[in-house]
mmCIF file of C-alpha atoms in Angstrom:
data_model
loop_
_atom_site.group_PDB
_atom_site.id
_atom_site.type_symbol
_atom_site.label_atom_id
_atom_site.label_comp_id
_atom_site.label_asym_id
_atom_site.label_seq_id
_atom_site.Cartn_x
_atom_site.Cartn_y
_atom_site.Cartn_z
ATOM 1 C CA MET A 30 -100.147 57.665 -11.713
ATOM 2 C CA THR A 31 -100.074 56.974 -15.413
ATOM 3 C CA VAL A 32 -97.044 58.094 -17.399
ATOM 4 C CA PRO A 33 -97.855 59.495 -20.857
ATOM 5 C CA ALA A 34 -96.930 57.282 -23.761
ATOM 6 C CA GLY A 35 -94.413 59.792 -25.081
ATOM 7 C CA GLU A 36 -92.444 59.743 -21.798
ATOM 8 C CA ARG A 37 -92.264 56.007 -21.246
ATOM 9 C CA GLY A 38 -89.241 55.511 -23.513
ATOM 10 C CA THR A 39 -88.656 52.907 -26.191
ATOM 11 C CA THR A 40 -87.318 49.387 -26.239
ATOM 12 C CA THR A 41 -85.200 48.373 -29.210
ATOM 13 C CA VAL A 42 -84.142 44.802 -29.878
ATOM 14 C CA ALA A 43 -81.018 44.738 -32.040
ATOM 15 C CA PRO A 44 -80.951 42.425 -35.093
ATOM 16 C CA ARG A 45 -77.951 40.686 -33.559
ATOM 17 C CA ALA A 46 -79.968 39.706 -30.498
ATOM 18 C CA VAL A 47 -82.843 38.508 -32.698
ATOM 19 C CA ARG A 48 -80.403 36.411 -34.714
ATOM 20 C CA ARG A 49 -78.968 34.764 -31.600
ATOM 21 C CA ILE A 50 -82.434 33.990 -30.265
ATOM 22 C CA ALA A 51 -83.472 32.471 -33.611
ATOM 23 C CA GLU A 52 -80.343 30.308 -33.725
ATOM 24 C CA ARG A 53 -80.883 28.999 -30.186
ATOM 25 C CA ALA A 54 -84.551 28.326 -30.881
ATOM 26 C CA ALA A 55 -83.671 26.443 -34.065
ATOM 27 C CA ALA A 56 -81.110 24.364 -32.158
ATOM 28 C CA GLU A 57 -83.861 23.275 -29.733
ATOM 29 C CA ALA A 58 -85.848 21.682 -32.579
ATOM 30 C CA LEU A 59 -82.928 19.998 -34.365
ATOM 31 C CA PRO A 60 -82.857 16.181 -34.526
ATOM 32 C CA ASP A 61 -79.982 14.269 -32.966
ATOM 33 C CA GLY A 62 -76.795 14.911 -34.908
ATOM 34 C CA GLY A 63 -77.900 18.262 -36.385
ATOM 35 C CA SER A 64 -76.358 21.674 -35.817
ATOM 36 C CA VAL A 65 -76.984 25.334 -36.619
ATOM 37 C CA LEU A 66 -74.450 26.726 -39.084
ATOM 38 C CA ARG A 67 -75.368 30.394 -39.371
ATOM 39 C CA GLY A 68 -78.340 32.714 -39.174
ATOM 40 C CA SER A 69 -79.430 36.219 -40.061
ATOM 41 C CA ALA A 70 -82.157 38.581 -38.874
ATOM 42 C CA GLY A 71 -83.604 41.929 -39.811
ATOM 43 C CA VAL A 72 -85.841 44.184 -37.719
ATOM 44 C CA ARG A 73 -88.235 46.733 -39.180
ATOM 45 C CA GLY A 74 -90.591 48.410 -36.752
ATOM 46 C CA THR A 75 -92.378 45.785 -34.717
ATOM 47 C CA SER A 76 -91.695 42.876 -37.078
ATOM 48 C CA ALA A 77 -88.632 40.739 -37.587
ATOM 49 C CA ARG A 78 -87.478 38.523 -40.397
ATOM 50 C CA ILE A 79 -85.229 35.573 -39.529
ATOM 51 C CA SER A 80 -83.264 33.061 -41.586
ATOM 52 C CA VAL A 81 -81.335 30.061 -40.231
ATOM 53 C CA GLY A 82 -78.986 27.641 -42.004
ATOM 54 C CA VAL A 83 -78.736 24.168 -40.459
ATOM 55 C CA ARG A 84 -76.907 20.874 -40.898
ATOM 56 C CA LEU A 85 -79.112 17.785 -40.681
ATOM 57 C CA PRO A 86 -78.088 14.174 -40.054
ATOM 58 C CA TYR A 87 -78.483 11.623 -42.813
ATOM 59 C CA PRO A 88 -80.914 9.986 -43.334
ATOM 60 C CA VAL A 89 -83.736 12.307 -42.255
ATOM 61 C CA ARG A 90 -86.855 13.799 -43.833
ATOM 62 C CA ALA A 91 -85.550 17.281 -44.611
ATOM 63 C CA ASP A 92 -88.993 18.823 -45.226
ATOM 64 C CA GLU A 93 -90.450 17.660 -41.900
ATOM 65 C CA ALA A 94 -87.345 18.650 -39.935
ATOM 66 C CA ALA A 95 -87.250 22.080 -41.595
ATOM 67 C CA ARG A 96 -90.929 22.638 -40.804
ATOM 68 C CA ARG A 97 -90.411 21.873 -37.101
ATOM 69 C CA ILE A 98 -87.344 24.125 -36.948
ATOM 70 C CA ARG A 99 -89.146 26.982 -38.695
ATOM 71 C CA GLU A 100 -92.186 26.832 -36.390
ATOM 72 C CA ARG A 101 -90.011 26.627 -33.285
ATOM 73 C CA ALA A 102 -87.756 29.505 -34.330
ATOM 74 C CA ALA A 103 -90.675 31.768 -35.243
ATOM 75 C CA ALA A 104 -92.628 31.031 -32.039
ATOM 76 C CA ARG A 105 -89.675 31.427 -29.647
ATOM 77 C CA THR A 106 -88.396 34.580 -31.325
ATOM 78 C CA ALA A 107 -91.832 36.208 -31.147
ATOM 79 C CA ALA A 108 -92.285 35.174 -27.504
ATOM 80 C CA LEU A 109 -88.867 36.355 -26.299
ATOM 81 C CA THR A 110 -88.570 39.604 -28.276
ATOM 82 C CA GLY A 111 -92.182 40.779 -28.476
ATOM 83 C CA LEU A 112 -91.791 41.220 -32.246
ATOM 84 C CA SER A 113 -94.019 39.616 -34.827
ATOM 85 C CA VAL A 114 -92.279 37.157 -37.146
ATOM 86 C CA PRO A 115 -94.305 37.056 -40.365
ATOM 87 C CA ARG A 116 -91.613 35.157 -42.234
ATOM 88 C CA ALA A 117 -89.014 32.628 -41.123
ATOM 89 C CA GLU A 118 -86.671 30.780 -43.444
ATOM 90 C CA VAL A 119 -84.763 27.558 -42.808
ATOM 91 C CA ARG A 120 -81.991 26.500 -45.199
ATOM 92 C CA VAL A 121 -80.600 22.957 -45.155
ATOM 93 C CA ASP A 122 -77.024 23.765 -46.142
ATOM 94 C CA ALA A 123 -75.330 20.441 -45.358
ATOM 95 C CA LEU A 124 -75.902 16.838 -44.333
ATOM 96 C CA SER A 125 -73.791 14.958 -41.817
ATOM 97 C CA ALA A 126 -73.385 11.397 -43.067
ATOM 98 C CA GLY A 127 -73.153 8.745 -40.379
ATOM 99 C CA PRO A 128 -72.685 4.978 -40.775
ATOM 100 C CA ALA A 129 -74.161 3.544 -43.957
ATOM 101 C CA PRO A 130 -77.759 2.557 -43.206
ATOM 102 C CA VAL A 131 -79.336 -0.736 -44.225
ATOM 103 C CA VAL A 132 -80.992 -0.256 -47.604
ATOM 104 C CA PRO A 133 -84.740 -0.648 -47.097
ATOM 105 C CA GLU A 134 -87.153 -2.149 -49.524
ATOM 106 C CA ALA A 135 -88.956 0.050 -52.014
ATOM 107 C CA ALA A 136 -91.537 2.196 -50.242
ATOM 108 C CA GLU A 137 -93.790 5.002 -51.290
ATOM 109 C CA ALA A 138 -93.169 8.492 -49.939
ATOM 110 C CA THR A 139 -95.550 9.699 -47.269
ATOM 111 C CA PRO A 140 -97.623 12.595 -48.632
ATOM 112 C CA GLY A 141 -97.934 15.848 -46.744
ATOM 113 C CA PRO A 142 -101.017 17.084 -44.898
ATOM 114 C CA ASP A 143 -102.384 18.639 -48.088
ATOM 115 C CA GLY A 144 -101.812 15.555 -50.234
ATOM 116 C CA GLY A 145 -98.198 16.280 -51.204
ATOM 117 C CA ARG A 146 -98.898 19.002 -53.759
ATOM 118 C CA ARG A 147 -96.071 20.989 -55.239
ATOM 119 C CA GLY A 148 -95.003 23.921 -53.108
ATOM 120 C CA ALA A 149 -94.436 27.414 -54.385
ATOM 121 C CA ARG A 150 -91.123 28.073 -56.085
ATOM 122 C CA ILE A 151 -88.496 29.755 -53.909
ATOM 123 C CA ARG A 152 -87.212 32.886 -55.627
ATOM 124 C CA ALA A 153 -83.642 34.109 -55.484
ATOM 125 C CA GLU A 154 -83.088 37.372 -53.625
ATOM 126 C CA ARG A 155 -80.303 38.548 -55.977
ATOM 127 C CA ARG A 156 -78.775 40.929 -53.477
ATOM 128 C CA VAL A 157 -75.609 41.647 -55.479
ATOM 129 C CA PRO A 158 -77.362 42.908 -58.661
ATOM 130 C CA ALA A 159 -79.790 44.953 -56.578
ATOM 131 C CA ALA A 160 -76.966 46.500 -54.558
ATOM 132 C CA VAL A 161 -74.904 47.339 -57.675
ATOM 133 C CA LEU A 162 -77.875 48.909 -59.443
ATOM 134 C CA ALA A 163 -78.827 50.919 -56.368
ATOM 135 C CA ALA A 164 -75.235 52.155 -55.916
ATOM 136 C CA VAL A 165 -74.899 53.244 -59.571
ATOM 137 C CA GLY A 166 -78.258 55.003 -59.499
ATOM 138 C CA ALA A 167 -77.481 56.744 -56.215
ATOM 139 C CA VAL A 168 -74.100 58.021 -57.471
ATOM 140 C CA ALA A 169 -75.545 59.307 -60.760
ATOM 141 C CA CYS A 170 -78.501 61.027 -59.106
ATOM 142 C CA GLY A 171 -76.237 62.511 -56.420
ATOM 143 C CA LEU A 172 -73.884 64.052 -59.017
ATOM 144 C CA VAL A 173 -76.737 65.560 -61.008
ATOM 145 C CA LEU A 174 -78.421 66.899 -57.878
ATOM 146 C CA ALA A 175 -75.177 68.450 -56.579
ATOM 147 C CA ASP A 176 -74.557 70.186 -59.920
ATOM 148 C CA MET A 177 -78.096 71.534 -60.115
ATOM 149 C CA VAL A 178 -77.883 72.900 -56.572
ATOM 150 C CA ALA A 179 -74.564 74.572 -57.413
ATOM 151 C CA VAL A 180 -76.059 76.188 -60.530
ATOM 152 C CA ARG A 181 -79.032 77.331 -58.476
ATOM 153 C CA PHE A 182 -76.692 79.207 -56.148
ATOM 154 C CA GLY A 183 -74.928 80.938 -59.031
ATOM 155 C CA ASP A 184 -72.049 78.618 -59.888
ATOM 156 C CA ALA A 185 -71.259 77.525 -63.458
ATOM 157 C CA PRO A 186 -72.500 74.148 -64.657
ATOM 158 C CA ALA A 187 -70.094 71.256 -64.307
ATOM 159 C CA GLY A 188 -67.909 70.555 -67.308
ATOM 160 C CA TRP A 189 -68.896 66.892 -67.586
ATOM 161 C CA ARG A 190 -72.597 67.803 -67.788
ATOM 162 C CA THR A 191 -72.151 70.440 -70.486
ATOM 163 C CA ALA A 192 -69.845 68.136 -72.489
ATOM 164 C CA MET A 193 -72.415 65.355 -72.300
ATOM 165 C CA LEU A 194 -75.215 67.646 -73.475
ATOM 166 C CA ASP A 195 -73.086 68.983 -76.362
ATOM 167 C CA TRP A 196 -72.176 65.473 -77.466
ATOM 168 C CA ALA A 197 -75.834 64.353 -77.377
ATOM 169 C CA ALA A 198 -76.849 67.413 -79.447
ATOM 170 C CA THR A 199 -74.303 66.685 -82.200
ATOM 171 C CA HIS A 200 -74.772 62.904 -82.518
ATOM 172 C CA GLY A 201 -77.909 61.238 -83.867
ATOM 173 C CA PRO A 202 -79.295 57.684 -83.953
ATOM 174 C CA ALA A 203 -77.283 56.890 -87.098
ATOM 175 C CA ASP A 204 -73.930 57.155 -85.322
ATOM 176 C CA SER A 205 -72.152 53.904 -84.377
ATOM 177 C CA ALA A 206 -71.464 55.070 -80.816
ATOM 178 C CA VAL A 207 -75.166 55.753 -80.233
ATOM 179 C CA ARG A 208 -76.123 52.340 -81.602
ATOM 180 C CA ILE A 209 -73.549 50.543 -79.454
ATOM 181 C CA GLY A 210 -74.699 52.437 -76.370
ATOM 182 C CA GLY A 211 -78.334 51.583 -77.147
ATOM 183 C CA ALA A 212 -77.497 47.894 -77.568
ATOM 184 C CA VAL A 213 -75.632 47.839 -74.254
ATOM 185 C CA ALA A 214 -78.544 49.596 -72.535
ATOM 186 C CA ALA A 215 -81.022 47.116 -74.074
ATOM 187 C CA LEU A 216 -78.973 44.131 -72.875
ATOM 188 C CA ALA A 217 -78.688 45.596 -69.398
ATOM 189 C CA GLY A 218 -82.444 46.194 -69.316
ATOM 190 C CA ALA A 219 -83.185 42.621 -70.460
ATOM 191 C CA TRP A 220 -80.840 41.298 -67.791
ATOM 192 C CA LEU A 221 -82.562 43.372 -65.102
ATOM 193 C CA LEU A 222 -85.999 42.187 -66.275
ATOM 194 C CA GLY A 223 -84.778 38.592 -66.116
ATOM 195 C CA CYS A 224 -83.529 39.130 -62.575
ATOM 196 C CA ALA A 225 -86.896 40.591 -61.603
ATOM 197 C CA LEU A 226 -89.155 38.001 -63.286
ATOM 198 C CA LEU A 227 -87.251 34.704 -63.257
ATOM 199 C CA PRO A 228 -87.172 32.784 -59.959
ATOM 200 C CA GLY A 229 -83.550 31.635 -60.237
ATOM 201 C CA LEU A 230 -81.977 29.102 -57.845
ATOM 202 C CA ARG A 231 -81.464 26.533 -60.573
ATOM 203 C CA ARG A 232 -79.269 24.467 -58.266
ATOM 204 C CA ARG A 233 -82.208 23.633 -55.992
ATOM 205 C CA LEU A 234 -84.963 21.092 -56.570
ATOM 206 C CA ARG A 235 -88.489 21.938 -55.475
ATOM 207 C CA MET A 236 -89.880 19.655 -52.790
ATOM 208 C CA ALA A 237 -93.463 18.672 -52.057
ATOM 209 C CA ALA A 238 -95.113 21.104 -49.663
ATOM 210 C CA PRO A 239 -95.924 19.483 -46.291
ATOM 211 C CA GLY A 240 -98.143 22.484 -45.458
ATOM 212 C CA PRO A 241 -99.964 25.316 -47.230
ATOM 213 C CA GLU A 242 -97.502 27.968 -46.038
ATOM 214 C CA VAL A 243 -94.283 25.970 -46.413
ATOM 215 C CA ARG A 244 -91.889 26.195 -49.343
ATOM 216 C CA ALA A 245 -89.024 23.722 -49.441
ATOM 217 C CA ALA A 246 -86.162 23.031 -51.834
ATOM 218 C CA LEU A 247 -83.324 20.504 -51.878
ATOM 219 C CA ASP A 248 -79.874 21.295 -53.218
ATOM 220 C CA ARG A 249 -78.749 19.149 -56.133
ATOM 221 C CA GLU A 250 -75.432 18.319 -54.474
ATOM 222 C CA ALA A 251 -77.231 17.010 -51.389
ATOM 223 C CA ALA A 252 -79.523 14.839 -53.532
ATOM 224 C CA ALA A 253 -76.516 13.512 -55.482
ATOM 225 C CA ARG A 254 -74.718 12.715 -52.218
ATOM 226 C CA ILE A 255 -77.695 10.728 -50.934
ATOM 227 C CA LEU A 256 -78.007 8.732 -54.152
ATOM 228 C CA ARG A 257 -74.254 8.070 -54.182
ATOM 229 C CA GLU A 258 -74.373 6.661 -50.640
ATOM 230 C CA ARG A 259 -77.212 4.359 -51.656
ATOM 231 C CA ALA A 260 -75.382 3.270 -54.828
ATOM 232 C CA LEU A 261 -72.218 2.399 -52.886
ATOM 233 C CA GLY A 262 -74.323 0.213 -50.609
ATOM 234 C CA VAL A 263 -75.219 -2.097 -53.516
ATOM 235 C CA PRO A 264 -73.142 -5.323 -53.446
ATOM 236 C CA GLY A 265 -70.549 -5.247 -56.212
ATOM 237 C CA VAL A 266 -70.374 -1.445 -56.626
ATOM 238 C CA VAL A 267 -66.948 -0.056 -55.712
ATOM 239 C CA ARG A 268 -67.236 3.413 -57.268
ATOM 240 C CA ALA A 269 -70.168 5.676 -58.152
ATOM 241 C CA ARG A 270 -70.562 9.080 -59.767
ATOM 242 C CA VAL A 271 -73.968 10.763 -59.582
ATOM 243 C CA THR A 272 -75.276 13.830 -61.422
ATOM 244 C CA VAL A 273 -78.700 15.229 -60.586
ATOM 245 C CA ARG A 274 -80.569 17.646 -62.821
ATOM 246 C CA ARG A 275 -84.104 18.957 -62.723
ATOM 247 C CA ARG A 276 -85.528 16.264 -65.013
ATOM 248 C CA ARG A 277 -83.199 13.267 -64.637
ATOM 249 C CA ALA A 278 -80.589 11.704 -62.386
ATOM 250 C CA GLY A 279 -77.658 9.802 -63.865
ATOM 251 C CA VAL A 280 -75.623 7.214 -61.963
ATOM 252 C CA ARG A 281 -72.388 5.758 -63.334
ATOM 253 C CA ALA A 282 -71.278 2.806 -61.215
ATOM 254 C CA GLY A 283 -68.049 0.814 -61.339
ATOM 255 C CA VAL A 284 -68.472 -2.916 -60.711
ATOM 256 C CA GLY A 285 -65.677 -4.647 -58.840
ATOM 257 C CA TYR A 286 -67.172 -8.144 -58.602
ATOM 258 C CA GLY A 287 -70.311 -9.967 -59.616
ATOM 259 C CA ASP A 288 -72.331 -10.004 -62.809
ATOM 260 C CA PRO A 289 -72.726 -6.417 -64.148
ATOM 261 C CA ALA A 290 -76.292 -7.127 -65.291
ATOM 262 C CA GLU A 291 -77.315 -8.322 -61.826
ATOM 263 C CA VAL A 292 -75.514 -5.410 -60.158
ATOM 264 C CA ARG A 293 -77.310 -2.931 -62.424
ATOM 265 C CA ALA A 294 -80.704 -4.490 -61.678
ATOM 266 C CA GLU A 295 -80.045 -4.242 -57.931
ATOM 267 C CA ALA A 296 -78.813 -0.637 -58.272
ATOM 268 C CA VAL A 297 -81.957 0.326 -60.195
ATOM 269 C CA ARG A 298 -84.112 -1.213 -57.478
ATOM 270 C CA VAL A 299 -82.259 0.500 -54.607
ATOM 271 C CA LEU A 300 -82.027 3.916 -56.272
ATOM 272 C CA GLY A 301 -85.637 3.723 -57.424
ATOM 273 C CA ALA A 302 -86.631 3.278 -53.781
ATOM 274 C CA ALA A 303 -84.394 6.183 -52.698
ATOM 275 C CA LEU A 304 -85.830 8.758 -55.130
ATOM 276 C CA PRO A 305 -89.294 9.004 -53.464
ATOM 277 C CA GLU A 306 -87.587 9.384 -50.069
ATOM 278 C CA LEU A 307 -86.078 12.710 -51.194
ATOM 279 C CA GLY A 308 -89.544 14.257 -50.966
ATOM 280 C CA LEU A 309 -89.298 16.057 -54.324
ATOM 281 C CA ALA A 310 -92.384 17.430 -55.999
ATOM 282 C CA ARG A 311 -91.312 15.873 -59.288
ATOM 283 C CA PRO A 312 -88.774 13.033 -58.862
ATOM 284 C CA PRO A 313 -86.256 12.975 -61.729
ATOM 285 C CA ALA A 314 -86.036 10.106 -64.187
ATOM 286 C CA LEU A 315 -83.352 7.591 -63.207
ATOM 287 C CA ARG A 316 -80.630 6.372 -65.568
ATOM 288 C CA VAL A 317 -78.021 3.864 -64.435
ATOM 289 C CA TRP A 318 -74.862 2.866 -66.290
ATOM 290 C CA VAL A 319 -72.511 0.163 -65.002
ATOM 291 C CA ARG A 320 -69.108 -1.010 -66.223
ATOM 292 C CA ARG A 321 -66.412 -3.242 -64.837
ATOM 293 C CA GLU A 322 -63.521 -1.421 -63.249
ATOM 294 C CA ALA A 323 -60.261 -1.483 -65.208
ATOM 295 C CA GLY A 324 -57.476 -3.612 -63.699
ATOM 296 C CA LEU A 325 -59.816 -6.131 -62.061
ATOM 297 C CA PRO A 326 -59.925 -9.741 -63.371
ATOM 298 C CA PRO A 327 -63.162 -10.842 -65.025
ATOM 299 C CA GLU A 328 -65.423 -13.251 -63.228
ATOM 300 C CA PRO A 329 -64.883 -16.927 -64.237
ATOM 301 C CA ASP A 330 -67.598 -18.682 -66.197
ATOM 302 C CA LYS A 331 -69.409 -20.839 -63.666
ATOM 303 C CA SER A 332 -71.045 -23.035 -66.382
ATOM 304 C CA VAL A 333 -67.706 -24.750 -67.273
ATOM 305 C CA GLU A 334 -65.910 -26.667 -64.551
ATOM 306 C CA PRO A 335 -62.094 -26.391 -64.774
ATOM 307 C CA VAL A 336 -60.403 -29.764 -65.542
ATOM 308 C CA GLU A 337 -57.047 -30.336 -63.928
ATOM 309 C CA SER A 338 -54.299 -31.928 -66.024
ATOM 310 C CA VAL A 339 -53.181 -35.460 -65.207
ATOM 311 C CA GLU A 340 -49.559 -34.358 -65.248
ATOM 312 C CA SER A 341 -50.179 -31.806 -62.481
ATOM 313 C CA VAL A 342 -51.642 -34.420 -60.103
ATOM 314 C CA PRO A 343 -49.041 -35.368 -57.478
ATOM 315 C CA VAL A 344 -48.273 -39.133 -57.379
ATOM 316 C CA SER A 345 -47.114 -40.889 -54.228
ATOM 317 C CA VAL A 346 -45.554 -44.393 -54.374
ATOM 318 C CA GLU A 347 -45.473 -46.471 -51.224
ATOM 319 C CA ARG A 348 -42.467 -48.736 -50.613
ATOM 320 C CA PRO A 349 -43.608 -52.311 -49.871
ATOM 321 C CA GLU A 350 -42.165 -53.999 -46.848
ATOM 322 C CA ALA A 351 -41.509 -57.251 -48.728
ATOM 323 C CA ALA A 352 -40.605 -57.660 -52.372
ATOM 324 C CA GLY A 353 -42.843 -60.620 -52.958
ATOM 325 C CA ARG A 354 -46.050 -59.211 -51.383
ATOM 326 C CA ALA A 355 -49.093 -59.321 -53.634
ATOM 327 C CA ASP A 356 -50.516 -56.084 -52.185
ATOM 328 C CA ALA A 357 -47.390 -54.031 -52.974
ATOM 329 C CA VAL A 358 -48.019 -50.936 -55.092
ATOM 330 C CA THR A 359 -45.804 -50.982 -58.179
ATOM 331 C CA GLY A 360 -44.676 -48.062 -60.278
ATOM 332 C CA GLN A 361 -46.818 -49.138 -63.221
ATOM 333 C CA ASP A 362 -49.903 -49.062 -61.028
ATOM 334 C CA ALA A 363 -49.093 -45.631 -59.638
ATOM 335 C CA ALA A 364 -47.621 -43.574 -62.450
ATOM 336 C CA GLY A 365 -47.470 -45.700 -65.601
ATOM 337 C CA ARG A 366 -43.704 -46.370 -65.378
ATOM 338 C CA SER A 367 -41.856 -49.758 -65.600
ATOM 339 C CA ASP A 368 -41.339 -51.981 -62.549
ATOM 340 C CA ALA A 369 -37.579 -51.535 -62.824
ATOM 341 C CA ALA A 370 -37.915 -48.007 -61.449
ATOM 342 C CA VAL A 371 -39.404 -49.262 -58.191
ATOM 343 C CA ASP A 372 -37.217 -50.524 -55.377
ATOM 344 C CA GLY A 373 -38.031 -54.191 -54.686
ATOM 345 C CA ALA A 374 -38.523 -55.315 -58.360
ATOM 346 C CA PRO A 375 -36.303 -58.209 -59.738
ATOM 347 C CA ASP A 376 -34.219 -56.032 -62.057
ATOM 348 C CA ALA A 377 -33.585 -53.600 -59.255
ATOM 349 C CA ARG A 378 -32.216 -56.414 -56.990
ATOM 350 C CA ASP A 379 -29.803 -57.604 -59.707
ATOM 351 C CA ALA A 380 -28.437 -54.101 -60.167
ATOM 352 C CA ARG A 381 -27.963 -53.731 -56.424
ATOM 353 C CA ASP A 382 -26.088 -57.068 -56.138
ATOM 354 C CA ALA A 383 -23.752 -55.951 -58.947
ATOM 355 C CA ARG A 384 -22.942 -52.704 -57.121
ATOM 356 C CA ASP A 385 -22.236 -54.573 -53.910
ATOM 357 C CA SER A 386 -19.782 -56.979 -55.633
ATOM 358 C CA LEU A 387 -17.903 -54.168 -57.291
ATOM 359 C CA ARG A 388 -17.574 -52.361 -53.956
ATOM 360 C CA ASP A 389 -16.268 -55.523 -52.238
ATOM 361 C CA GLY A 390 -13.660 -56.042 -54.952
ATOM 362 C CA GLY A 391 -12.391 -52.540 -54.653
ATOM 363 C CA GLU A 392 -11.959 -52.820 -50.887
ATOM 364 C CA ALA A 393 -9.987 -56.092 -51.270
#
């Protein structure tokens, strides 16, 4: 017996359940050290739209990891819910930095399957402006509609509507209030057109597309954090400040030891090798500034050997066992003083005999 389609009932998968499934599916494709931060999902009819924010370990190819997570989340969500997933988004919101890796030699970035062409620009959703505009429009249209329905059933027009119509009838384009209102309306319209046409998301850098249907972007703060970790790995660099913009990346490094020129050359080499590893569609130009940290002593000049003063050299004088030995070391030989200052010289014996006689006389 076949039950008619209208009597079979319906199955509804809540957006919350879709979100949990997408988060678990994304966690299955994460590399070691990664985690799922948050996700969102929306269901419309038989299709679902999912978005997952993840934390990836550093270092890792963010575009390849995001592609695997996106494919896994879309496939598992469609298989477990029966809904089609035409669009799945993966956001790399944070990086978990582990131990500082060994800085590799300069290497070229591996291009994507389509040759590493630039992916499509990710556009900002701008939910807050859209929600505010929709709320204002809904309130205005609701008030006008309620007043018109009331007038239709025999009530008097609302006072605010009649006052507005009277004011508009008595004021022309030459009035200051009308001009100010027109300027405000023009600015609001230009702002809304900019929100609709401009892509936004200026804080994200476009990455090379690993696939024809993949769009990827890297946050500027994440790129600056990666470059800072590489800069601190350069011998001699004790402090680094990195700023990343769309066209250039600036690195200001503080040198604690070593020659600043050599440290800068090494930093340029290391950071130049790190820029292609970010996977950006257009790597920014690199600028590196170095300066010696305040409060640290300058490096000594290795070309001049320090000469120690003769007066600072300690002198040791050995006492000879016999006064008449030819191999006895005298004071003149050791420190440039007279022989009378050395015990065992003739003058020293005479002075000692005189002291002994005076002591004997005193005892008597």
